[in-house]
Amino acid sequence: MNLKVTNSPFTEAQATQLNAVLDTLTTDQKIWLSGYLTHASTESQSSVDTTKVATVNTVEATQTTSPNVARSLTLLYGSETGNAESLADLFEARLKSLNFDITKKAMDEIKPKTLKKLEDVLIVTSTQGEGDPPSNAVELHEYLHSRKAPNLEGMRYSVLALGDVTYEYFCQTGKDFDAKLSELGATRLYDRVDCDVDYEADAEKWITNVINALDEQMSSTTPSQAFVRETVQRESETKHSKTHPFQAEVLENISLNGRGSNKETRHIELSIEDMNESYEAGDCLVVLPQNAPQLVTQLIEVLGWESNTPTQINEDGDTLPLEEALTHHFEISKLTVPLIQNAAAHFGNDDLSSLTDDKETIRAYIEGRDFIDLLNDFVTTDLAPEDLYKVLRKLPPREYSIASSYELEPDEVHLTVGAVRYTAHGRERHGVCSIHFAARLQPGDTVPVYLKHNPNFRFPTDPEQKVIMIGPGTGVAPFRAHLQDREARDWKGHTWLFFGEQHFTTDFLYQTEWQTWLKDGYLEKMDVAFSRDTEEKVYVQHRIQENAATFNQWLEDGASIYICGDEKHMAHDVHQTIVNVISRMRHISLEEAEDILKQMKKDKRYQRDVY
Ligand code: NDP
C-alpha cells in the first residue's frame, strides 16, 4: 500500500513522510491507527498533535471517568496451553485501564450454579483436538449442556473462540458456548469471532468491538480513551513476540538417537543471551519457521511465476517477492477445508468447485496432500499473485516445550525436536519446523523465537511435594527442565519419571542424564517402557499398572501428576490407566476415581502439556 499525491489529499512531502511511517507499521499498529484517526476526526478539535493527545487523554480519563459499574462484567476463559489465558490477561488489563469493573476467572473458578447471577460475560476459549473443551472449561460446558442449565435471560455476552482450521471441529467449544448461551436466553453483545492459529489481529478486533459495544450501552467511556490506553499499554510491552521475535543463535544441534533407529530426535541448544527474559520449566519456546527451499522452488515452478513476482500477502496490500512470501509468510505444506473452499473461488476449475460440495470429500482429499498437489490436480490459469493471500493462510509458529532450566543455564534454551518425515501420495513430506531444525540449521545460524509462558504446566514450589512425570518420546522435554531445576536448587528425592520410546539401545533420550540424576538422588524413581523391544508392545501405562500400589500411595501422599507428549492416544490411555489404578487400589467406582482426578485438575495437581 502506497500513498501518492494522485490517490490522496496529501502534498508530496506529506505523502513521503506518511509512507515512511506506514512502511514500518505492523498490521496491529495499522488497525489501531485507523481506529484512532476515525475517532479523532469526529472530535471537535481535529488538528492537534496526536502524541500529546494520547498522553493528556490518558491522564484526564483516569482522573475523571467514574467506574463503569452499571452492570457487572465477567471475563471467563477456558485454556489448555495458555493462549486463551494470556489473551484474557491482556483483555483484563485493557478493560481495567478503561475503568471497567471487571472480574476475570478461569471457567473452573466459578461455581456453575452462580452463572445465572452474571450480567455481562465475555468468553475466551480454546478447543482441544476433537472439539473438546479445554480441561478448565469441561465442568461449565457440561453444566450448560445438562438438564440443570439455567435460564439466562438478562445476560449479555460475546465469545472469542480460538482454534486451528486444520481440525475438523474448528473452534467447537467457542461455538458450543455461543449457541448454548443464546439458547438459554442470553443476548449477544457482539458476534462470536472464530480465530485460526494466527489469532492476534482477529482477537484485537473482537476486543475493540466488544469495548465499543459496552461503551455504546454504557456511554461513559469514549472509544478514543480505549485506543489511547491501548497504545500506552502496548508501549510498555517490551517482550519479544510474534511481530518482534528474538534472533536466537543455534549453539548445538545433535541427534539423540543411535544408528538404526526409526526416529530422528534432535537436541537443539539456542542462545538467548541478550534476550533479557526468563522462563520456567513447563514454558514453551515459540519458533517462527520457514518452508523448505526445495519445496518453495518446486511450488514456484508449478505456479509458473517468477521468484521475484510481487505477491500480495494481506488485505492491506503489502507485497513480498514470491520466493520470500512462500518461504516466510504462507503455509504451503498443508491443505485445510477453508483453503480448498477459497481455492475453488479463485482457481476457475470446475472439478475443484464440485469437490467443495461435500466437506467429507474435501477432508478425504486434503489428507497427506499439499498446495503443490492441489495445483497439479486442479490446474488453474485464473489464480493471480494478488489472490494468493486469499487462498493460503499464514505460516503458523511452532511451540516446543523447553527442555532446559533457566536456573542452570540462564543464557540458553534447549529443545527436543522430533523430525517429522513421511511419504504420502508418492511424495516425501516433511514437518516444516522440525526439518528446518533437523536438516538445515547449523551452529552459528539464527532462528526467530519468543517465549510463551504456560501457567497450566507449573511444577511445585515445595521441594517436598512429590512429582510424577509421564513423558514418552519428545514429551520428556519439560521433565529434563524440571530435573535441571531441582539439581540447581539441590532438591533431592520426591520425583518419579515414566519414559517410553521404541528401543532401549537407540531411543533412550538423555539416558546418561537420568542415570546421573538417579545416582545423585534428584530423581527418586524411573520406569521405562521400550515399546518395540518385546513381542508385545509395552507402554508407560503398563509400567504405571505394574506399580499401581506405589503409584496410588504417591497420590495419597499428595503427589502431582504431569503428562507431556502425544495427545491423540497416549494422554488418553494414560488417563484411563490412572483412573483404573485409583479405582482398583481404593476400592471405589471408576466414576469416583474420575472425580478424584477432576478435583486434582482443579487443584493443579494433574497437569498436561499434550500435542
Ligand atoms: P511418540 O509418542 O510417537 O512415541 C513415544 C513412545 O510412545 C513410543 O514408544 C510409542 O510406541 C509409544 N506410544 C505409542 N502409542 C502410545 C500410547 N497409546 N500410549 C503410550 N505410549 C504410546 O513420540 P514422539 O516424540 O515421536 O511424538 C510425540 C507426539 O508428538 C506424537 O503425537 C507426534 O505425532 C507429535 N509430534 C511431534 C513433533 C515433534 O517435533 N516432536 C512434531 C509434530 C507432532 P510405538 O511407536 O512403538 O507405538
Short mmCIF file of N, CA and C in Angstrom, two decimals, residues 247-384:
data_model
loop_
_atom_site.label_atom_id
_atom_site.label_comp_id
_atom_site.label_asym_id
_atom_site.label_seq_id
_atom_site.Cartn_x
_atom_site.Cartn_y
_atom_site.Cartn_z
N GLN A 247 16.27 -13.12 17.68
CA GLN A 247 17.05 -13.98 16.78
C GLN A 247 18.00 -14.82 17.64
N ALA A 248 17.63 -16.07 17.87
CA ALA A 248 18.44 -16.92 18.75
C ALA A 248 19.47 -17.69 17.92
N GLU A 249 20.70 -17.67 18.40
CA GLU A 249 21.76 -18.38 17.67
C GLU A 249 21.75 -19.86 18.05
N VAL A 250 21.90 -20.71 17.06
CA VAL A 250 21.98 -22.15 17.32
C VAL A 250 23.38 -22.46 17.85
N LEU A 251 23.44 -23.06 19.05
CA LEU A 251 24.74 -23.39 19.64
C LEU A 251 25.08 -24.86 19.40
N GLU A 252 24.05 -25.70 19.39
CA GLU A 252 24.26 -27.14 19.28
C GLU A 252 23.05 -27.74 18.58
N ASN A 253 23.29 -28.73 17.74
CA ASN A 253 22.18 -29.40 17.05
C ASN A 253 22.62 -30.84 16.81
N ILE A 254 22.20 -31.75 17.72
CA ILE A 254 22.68 -33.13 17.62
C ILE A 254 21.51 -34.12 17.64
N SER A 255 21.77 -35.29 17.08
CA SER A 255 20.73 -36.32 17.11
C SER A 255 20.85 -37.08 18.42
N LEU A 256 19.69 -37.37 19.03
CA LEU A 256 19.71 -38.11 20.30
C LEU A 256 19.56 -39.61 20.06
N ASN A 257 19.32 -40.01 18.81
CA ASN A 257 19.08 -41.42 18.54
C ASN A 257 20.34 -42.11 18.04
N GLY A 258 20.41 -43.40 18.35
CA GLY A 258 21.55 -44.18 17.88
C GLY A 258 21.32 -44.65 16.44
N ARG A 259 22.39 -45.14 15.83
CA ARG A 259 22.29 -45.61 14.45
C ARG A 259 21.28 -46.76 14.35
N GLY A 260 20.46 -46.76 13.33
CA GLY A 260 19.49 -47.84 13.13
C GLY A 260 18.13 -47.52 13.71
N SER A 261 17.99 -46.36 14.37
CA SER A 261 16.69 -46.00 14.96
C SER A 261 15.69 -45.65 13.85
N ASN A 262 14.41 -45.86 14.14
CA ASN A 262 13.35 -45.41 13.21
C ASN A 262 13.11 -43.92 13.36
N LYS A 263 13.68 -43.35 14.43
CA LYS A 263 13.37 -41.96 14.78
C LYS A 263 14.57 -41.06 14.56
N GLU A 264 14.30 -39.76 14.40
CA GLU A 264 15.39 -38.78 14.48
C GLU A 264 14.91 -37.69 15.42
N THR A 265 15.46 -37.69 16.62
CA THR A 265 15.08 -36.69 17.62
C THR A 265 16.28 -35.78 17.83
N ARG A 266 16.11 -34.49 17.59
CA ARG A 266 17.25 -33.56 17.69
C ARG A 266 17.26 -32.88 19.05
N HIS A 267 18.45 -32.73 19.60
CA HIS A 267 18.63 -31.90 20.78
C HIS A 267 19.21 -30.58 20.29
N ILE A 268 18.46 -29.50 20.49
CA ILE A 268 18.87 -28.19 19.97
C ILE A 268 19.19 -27.28 21.15
N GLU A 269 20.33 -26.61 21.10
CA GLU A 269 20.64 -25.60 22.12
C GLU A 269 20.68 -24.24 21.43
N LEU A 270 19.92 -23.30 21.97
CA LEU A 270 19.85 -21.95 21.40
C LEU A 270 20.34 -20.94 22.42
N SER A 271 21.00 -19.91 21.94
CA SER A 271 21.45 -18.86 22.86
C SER A 271 20.36 -17.80 23.01
N ILE A 272 20.03 -17.48 24.27
CA ILE A 272 19.09 -16.36 24.49
C ILE A 272 19.79 -15.25 25.28
N GLU A 273 21.12 -15.25 25.18
CA GLU A 273 21.87 -14.17 25.81
C GLU A 273 21.36 -12.87 25.18
N ASP A 274 21.20 -11.84 25.95
CA ASP A 274 20.69 -10.53 25.49
C ASP A 274 19.19 -10.52 25.23
N MET A 275 18.51 -11.62 25.46
CA MET A 275 17.07 -11.59 25.25
C MET A 275 16.39 -10.84 26.40
N ASN A 276 17.04 -10.91 27.56
CA ASN A 276 16.52 -10.21 28.75
C ASN A 276 15.14 -10.69 29.18
N GLU A 277 14.89 -11.97 29.04
CA GLU A 277 13.64 -12.54 29.53
C GLU A 277 13.95 -13.89 30.17
N SER A 278 13.15 -14.26 31.15
CA SER A 278 13.39 -15.54 31.81
C SER A 278 12.21 -16.47 31.54
N TYR A 279 12.43 -17.74 31.83
CA TYR A 279 11.36 -18.72 31.64
C TYR A 279 11.39 -19.70 32.80
N GLU A 280 10.34 -20.51 32.89
CA GLU A 280 10.28 -21.54 33.92
C GLU A 280 10.10 -22.90 33.27
N ALA A 281 10.44 -23.95 34.00
CA ALA A 281 10.17 -25.29 33.49
C ALA A 281 8.68 -25.38 33.20
N GLY A 282 8.31 -25.94 32.05
CA GLY A 282 6.90 -26.01 31.66
C GLY A 282 6.57 -25.00 30.57
N ASP A 283 7.39 -23.93 30.46
CA ASP A 283 7.14 -22.92 29.42
C ASP A 283 7.54 -23.45 28.04
N CYS A 284 7.09 -22.71 27.02
CA CYS A 284 7.40 -23.11 25.63
C CYS A 284 8.27 -22.07 24.97
N LEU A 285 9.00 -22.51 23.98
CA LEU A 285 9.66 -21.58 23.08
C LEU A 285 8.88 -21.64 21.77
N VAL A 286 8.49 -20.48 21.27
CA VAL A 286 7.76 -20.45 20.01
C VAL A 286 8.76 -20.11 18.90
N VAL A 287 8.74 -20.90 17.86
CA VAL A 287 9.70 -20.74 16.76
C VAL A 287 8.94 -20.30 15.52
N LEU A 288 9.45 -19.28 14.84
CA LEU A 288 8.85 -18.87 13.56
C LEU A 288 9.60 -19.62 12.46
N PRO A 289 8.97 -20.62 11.89
CA PRO A 289 9.71 -21.49 10.97
C PRO A 289 9.74 -20.93 9.55
N GLN A 290 10.43 -21.60 8.68
CA GLN A 290 10.35 -21.25 7.26
C GLN A 290 10.23 -22.51 6.43
N ASN A 291 9.59 -22.36 5.28
CA ASN A 291 9.38 -23.52 4.43
C ASN A 291 10.68 -23.93 3.74
N ALA A 292 10.76 -25.21 3.40
CA ALA A 292 11.97 -25.76 2.80
C ALA A 292 12.22 -25.13 1.42
N PRO A 293 13.50 -24.74 1.15
CA PRO A 293 13.80 -24.10 -0.14
C PRO A 293 13.41 -24.97 -1.34
N GLN A 294 13.60 -26.30 -1.24
CA GLN A 294 13.27 -27.18 -2.38
C GLN A 294 11.76 -27.13 -2.66
N LEU A 295 10.98 -27.12 -1.56
CA LEU A 295 9.52 -27.10 -1.73
C LEU A 295 9.08 -25.78 -2.36
N VAL A 296 9.73 -24.70 -1.93
CA VAL A 296 9.39 -23.37 -2.46
C VAL A 296 9.73 -23.32 -3.96
N THR A 297 10.91 -23.81 -4.33
CA THR A 297 11.33 -23.80 -5.74
C THR A 297 10.34 -24.60 -6.59
N GLN A 298 9.99 -25.77 -6.06
CA GLN A 298 9.06 -26.64 -6.79
C GLN A 298 7.71 -25.94 -6.99
N LEU A 299 7.26 -25.28 -5.93
CA LEU A 299 5.95 -24.61 -5.99
C LEU A 299 5.98 -23.45 -7.00
N ILE A 300 7.10 -22.71 -7.02
CA ILE A 300 7.21 -21.59 -7.96
C ILE A 300 7.11 -22.13 -9.40
N GLU A 301 7.75 -23.28 -9.62
CA GLU A 301 7.70 -23.91 -10.95
C GLU A 301 6.26 -24.27 -11.33
N VAL A 302 5.57 -24.89 -10.37
CA VAL A 302 4.20 -25.33 -10.64
C VAL A 302 3.29 -24.11 -10.88
N LEU A 303 3.52 -23.04 -10.13
CA LEU A 303 2.71 -21.84 -10.32
C LEU A 303 3.02 -21.18 -11.66
N GLY A 304 4.28 -21.37 -12.11
CA GLY A 304 4.69 -20.79 -13.39
C GLY A 304 4.94 -19.29 -13.31
N TRP A 305 5.21 -18.80 -12.09
CA TRP A 305 5.52 -17.38 -11.92
C TRP A 305 7.02 -17.24 -11.68
N GLU A 306 7.50 -15.97 -11.67
CA GLU A 306 8.92 -15.73 -11.40
C GLU A 306 9.14 -15.66 -9.89
N SER A 307 10.36 -16.00 -9.44
CA SER A 307 10.58 -15.98 -7.99
C SER A 307 10.52 -14.57 -7.41
N ASN A 308 10.71 -13.57 -8.28
CA ASN A 308 10.63 -12.19 -7.75
C ASN A 308 9.29 -11.51 -8.07
N THR A 309 8.31 -12.29 -8.53
CA THR A 309 6.98 -11.72 -8.81
C THR A 309 6.43 -11.05 -7.53
N PRO A 310 6.06 -9.78 -7.60
CA PRO A 310 5.48 -9.16 -6.40
C PRO A 310 4.18 -9.88 -6.02
N THR A 311 4.11 -10.32 -4.78
CA THR A 311 2.98 -11.15 -4.35
C THR A 311 2.30 -10.51 -3.15
N GLN A 312 1.03 -10.28 -3.30
CA GLN A 312 0.29 -9.63 -2.20
C GLN A 312 0.15 -10.62 -1.04
N ILE A 313 0.43 -10.16 0.18
CA ILE A 313 0.39 -11.10 1.31
C ILE A 313 -0.73 -10.84 2.31
N ASN A 314 -1.45 -9.73 2.15
CA ASN A 314 -2.57 -9.48 3.05
C ASN A 314 -3.53 -8.46 2.44
N GLU A 315 -4.64 -8.26 3.13
CA GLU A 315 -5.64 -7.38 2.52
C GLU A 315 -5.23 -5.91 2.56
N ASP A 316 -4.18 -5.60 3.33
CA ASP A 316 -3.69 -4.21 3.34
C ASP A 316 -2.92 -3.87 2.07
N GLY A 317 -2.64 -4.89 1.27
CA GLY A 317 -1.93 -4.63 0.01
C GLY A 317 -0.42 -4.74 0.13
N ASP A 318 0.08 -5.22 1.30
CA ASP A 318 1.53 -5.41 1.42
C ASP A 318 1.98 -6.50 0.46
N THR A 319 3.17 -6.33 -0.11
CA THR A 319 3.66 -7.36 -1.04
C THR A 319 5.07 -7.80 -0.66
N LEU A 320 5.41 -9.01 -1.10
CA LEU A 320 6.77 -9.54 -0.95
C LEU A 320 7.09 -10.23 -2.27
N PRO A 321 8.39 -10.34 -2.62
CA PRO A 321 8.72 -11.17 -3.78
C PRO A 321 8.22 -12.59 -3.52
N LEU A 322 7.74 -13.26 -4.57
CA LEU A 322 7.10 -14.57 -4.42
C LEU A 322 7.92 -15.54 -3.56
N GLU A 323 9.22 -15.64 -3.84
CA GLU A 323 10.04 -16.62 -3.13
C GLU A 323 10.05 -16.34 -1.62
N GLU A 324 10.15 -15.08 -1.28
CA GLU A 324 10.17 -14.71 0.14
C GLU A 324 8.80 -14.98 0.78
N ALA A 325 7.75 -14.65 0.04
CA ALA A 325 6.39 -14.87 0.57
C ALA A 325 6.17 -16.35 0.83
N LEU A 326 6.63 -17.20 -0.11
CA LEU A 326 6.41 -18.64 0.06
C LEU A 326 7.34 -19.24 1.11
N THR A 327 8.48 -18.62 1.33
CA THR A 327 9.41 -19.15 2.33
C THR A 327 8.99 -18.76 3.75
N HIS A 328 8.63 -17.49 3.91
CA HIS A 328 8.42 -16.99 5.28
C HIS A 328 6.97 -16.70 5.65
N HIS A 329 6.13 -16.49 4.67
CA HIS A 329 4.82 -15.95 5.04
C HIS A 329 3.67 -16.95 4.97
N PHE A 330 3.62 -17.76 3.91
CA PHE A 330 2.45 -18.62 3.70
C PHE A 330 2.70 -20.06 4.13
N GLU A 331 1.64 -20.71 4.60
CA GLU A 331 1.72 -22.15 4.85
C GLU A 331 1.46 -22.87 3.52
N ILE A 332 2.41 -23.68 3.08
CA ILE A 332 2.28 -24.33 1.76
C ILE A 332 2.31 -25.85 1.84
N SER A 333 2.59 -26.38 3.06
CA SER A 333 2.79 -27.83 3.14
C SER A 333 1.57 -28.58 3.65
N LYS A 334 0.46 -27.87 3.78
CA LYS A 334 -0.73 -28.48 4.35
C LYS A 334 -1.95 -27.89 3.67
N LEU A 335 -3.00 -28.70 3.52
CA LEU A 335 -4.26 -28.16 2.99
C LEU A 335 -5.29 -28.18 4.10
N THR A 336 -6.21 -27.23 4.05
CA THR A 336 -7.29 -27.20 5.04
C THR A 336 -8.62 -27.07 4.28
N VAL A 337 -9.72 -27.31 4.98
CA VAL A 337 -11.03 -27.20 4.33
C VAL A 337 -11.26 -25.76 3.81
N PRO A 338 -11.02 -24.71 4.63
CA PRO A 338 -11.23 -23.36 4.09
C PRO A 338 -10.30 -23.05 2.91
N LEU A 339 -9.08 -23.61 2.93
CA LEU A 339 -8.16 -23.37 1.81
C LEU A 339 -8.77 -23.89 0.51
N ILE A 340 -9.34 -25.09 0.57
CA ILE A 340 -9.93 -25.68 -0.65
C ILE A 340 -11.12 -24.83 -1.10
N GLN A 341 -11.92 -24.40 -0.12
CA GLN A 341 -13.09 -23.58 -0.49
C GLN A 341 -12.65 -22.26 -1.13
N ASN A 342 -11.60 -21.65 -0.58
CA ASN A 342 -11.10 -20.39 -1.15
C ASN A 342 -10.47 -20.63 -2.52
N ALA A 343 -9.74 -21.76 -2.62
CA ALA A 343 -9.10 -22.07 -3.91
C ALA A 343 -10.18 -22.24 -4.98
N ALA A 344 -11.28 -22.89 -4.62
CA ALA A 344 -12.36 -23.11 -5.59
C ALA A 344 -12.86 -21.77 -6.13
N ALA A 345 -12.86 -20.75 -5.26
CA ALA A 345 -13.36 -19.44 -5.68
C ALA A 345 -12.37 -18.71 -6.60
N HIS A 346 -11.09 -19.11 -6.57
CA HIS A 346 -10.09 -18.37 -7.35
C HIS A 346 -9.42 -19.17 -8.47
N PHE A 347 -9.62 -20.48 -8.50
CA PHE A 347 -8.94 -21.32 -9.50
C PHE A 347 -9.68 -21.35 -10.85
N GLY A 348 -10.99 -21.13 -10.79
CA GLY A 348 -11.77 -21.24 -12.03
C GLY A 348 -11.70 -22.65 -12.60
N ASN A 349 -11.68 -23.64 -11.72
CA ASN A 349 -11.60 -25.04 -12.15
C ASN A 349 -12.88 -25.75 -11.69
N ASP A 350 -13.67 -26.23 -12.65
CA ASP A 350 -14.98 -26.81 -12.32
C ASP A 350 -14.86 -28.06 -11.45
N ASP A 351 -13.83 -28.87 -11.71
CA ASP A 351 -13.67 -30.09 -10.91
C ASP A 351 -13.45 -29.73 -9.44
N LEU A 352 -12.64 -28.69 -9.23
CA LEU A 352 -12.38 -28.27 -7.85
C LEU A 352 -13.67 -27.72 -7.23
N SER A 353 -14.41 -26.97 -7.99
CA SER A 353 -15.66 -26.41 -7.46
C SER A 353 -16.61 -27.52 -7.05
N SER A 354 -16.65 -28.61 -7.84
CA SER A 354 -17.60 -29.67 -7.46
C SER A 354 -17.08 -30.46 -6.25
N LEU A 355 -15.75 -30.46 -6.04
CA LEU A 355 -15.20 -31.14 -4.85
C LEU A 355 -15.69 -30.46 -3.57
N THR A 356 -15.90 -29.16 -3.65
CA THR A 356 -16.24 -28.41 -2.43
C THR A 356 -17.71 -28.57 -2.02
N ASP A 357 -18.48 -29.35 -2.78
CA ASP A 357 -19.87 -29.55 -2.40
C ASP A 357 -19.99 -30.31 -1.08
N ASP A 358 -19.00 -31.13 -0.80
CA ASP A 358 -19.13 -32.01 0.35
C ASP A 358 -17.86 -31.97 1.22
N LYS A 359 -18.05 -31.59 2.49
CA LYS A 359 -16.88 -31.44 3.37
C LYS A 359 -16.12 -32.75 3.56
N GLU A 360 -16.86 -33.86 3.62
CA GLU A 360 -16.20 -35.16 3.82
C GLU A 360 -15.27 -35.47 2.65
N THR A 361 -15.71 -35.13 1.42
CA THR A 361 -14.87 -35.36 0.25
C THR A 361 -13.62 -34.48 0.33
N ILE A 362 -13.81 -33.24 0.78
CA ILE A 362 -12.64 -32.35 0.92
C ILE A 362 -11.67 -32.95 1.94
N ARG A 363 -12.22 -33.40 3.07
CA ARG A 363 -11.35 -33.94 4.12
C ARG A 363 -10.56 -35.13 3.62
N ALA A 364 -11.22 -35.99 2.87
CA ALA A 364 -10.52 -37.17 2.36
C ALA A 364 -9.43 -36.72 1.38
N TYR A 365 -9.70 -35.70 0.58
CA TYR A 365 -8.71 -35.25 -0.40
C TYR A 365 -7.49 -34.61 0.27
N ILE A 366 -7.71 -33.75 1.28
CA ILE A 366 -6.59 -32.98 1.83
C ILE A 366 -5.61 -33.82 2.65
N GLU A 367 -6.05 -34.98 3.11
CA GLU A 367 -5.21 -35.83 3.95
C GLU A 367 -3.87 -36.15 3.25
N GLY A 368 -2.77 -35.68 3.83
CA GLY A 368 -1.44 -36.00 3.30
C GLY A 368 -1.07 -35.24 2.04
N ARG A 369 -1.89 -34.27 1.61
CA ARG A 369 -1.56 -33.52 0.39
C ARG A 369 -1.18 -32.08 0.74
N ASP A 370 -0.48 -31.41 -0.22
CA ASP A 370 -0.11 -30.02 0.00
C ASP A 370 -0.52 -29.15 -1.19
N PHE A 371 -0.08 -27.90 -1.20
CA PHE A 371 -0.55 -26.95 -2.21
C PHE A 371 -0.07 -27.34 -3.62
N ILE A 372 1.11 -27.96 -3.68
CA ILE A 372 1.61 -28.40 -4.99
C ILE A 372 0.67 -29.47 -5.55
N ASP A 373 0.24 -30.41 -4.70
CA ASP A 373 -0.71 -31.44 -5.16
C ASP A 373 -1.98 -30.77 -5.69
N LEU A 374 -2.46 -29.78 -4.96
CA LEU A 374 -3.71 -29.13 -5.36
C LEU A 374 -3.57 -28.49 -6.74
N LEU A 375 -2.42 -27.80 -6.94
CA LEU A 375 -2.21 -27.13 -8.23
C LEU A 375 -2.03 -28.15 -9.36
N ASN A 376 -1.42 -29.29 -9.04
CA ASN A 376 -1.25 -30.33 -10.07
C ASN A 376 -2.57 -31.01 -10.38
N ASP A 377 -3.37 -31.24 -9.35
CA ASP A 377 -4.62 -31.98 -9.55
C ASP A 377 -5.73 -31.10 -10.15
N PHE A 378 -5.69 -29.82 -9.85
CA PHE A 378 -6.76 -28.91 -10.32
C PHE A 378 -6.10 -27.70 -10.98
N VAL A 379 -5.77 -27.86 -12.23
CA VAL A 379 -4.99 -26.83 -12.92
C VAL A 379 -5.77 -25.52 -12.96
N THR A 380 -5.02 -24.42 -12.72
CA THR A 380 -5.67 -23.10 -12.75
C THR A 380 -4.89 -22.13 -13.63
N THR A 381 -5.62 -21.37 -14.38
CA THR A 381 -4.96 -20.27 -15.10
C THR A 381 -5.47 -18.95 -14.55
N ASP A 382 -6.46 -19.05 -13.64
CA ASP A 382 -7.08 -17.82 -13.11
C ASP A 382 -6.34 -17.25 -11.90
N LEU A 383 -5.64 -18.11 -11.16
CA LEU A 383 -5.03 -17.64 -9.90
C LEU A 383 -3.95 -16.59 -10.19
N ALA A 384 -4.06 -15.43 -9.53
CA ALA A 384 -3.09 -14.35 -9.75
C ALA A 384 -2.31 -14.10 -8.46
#
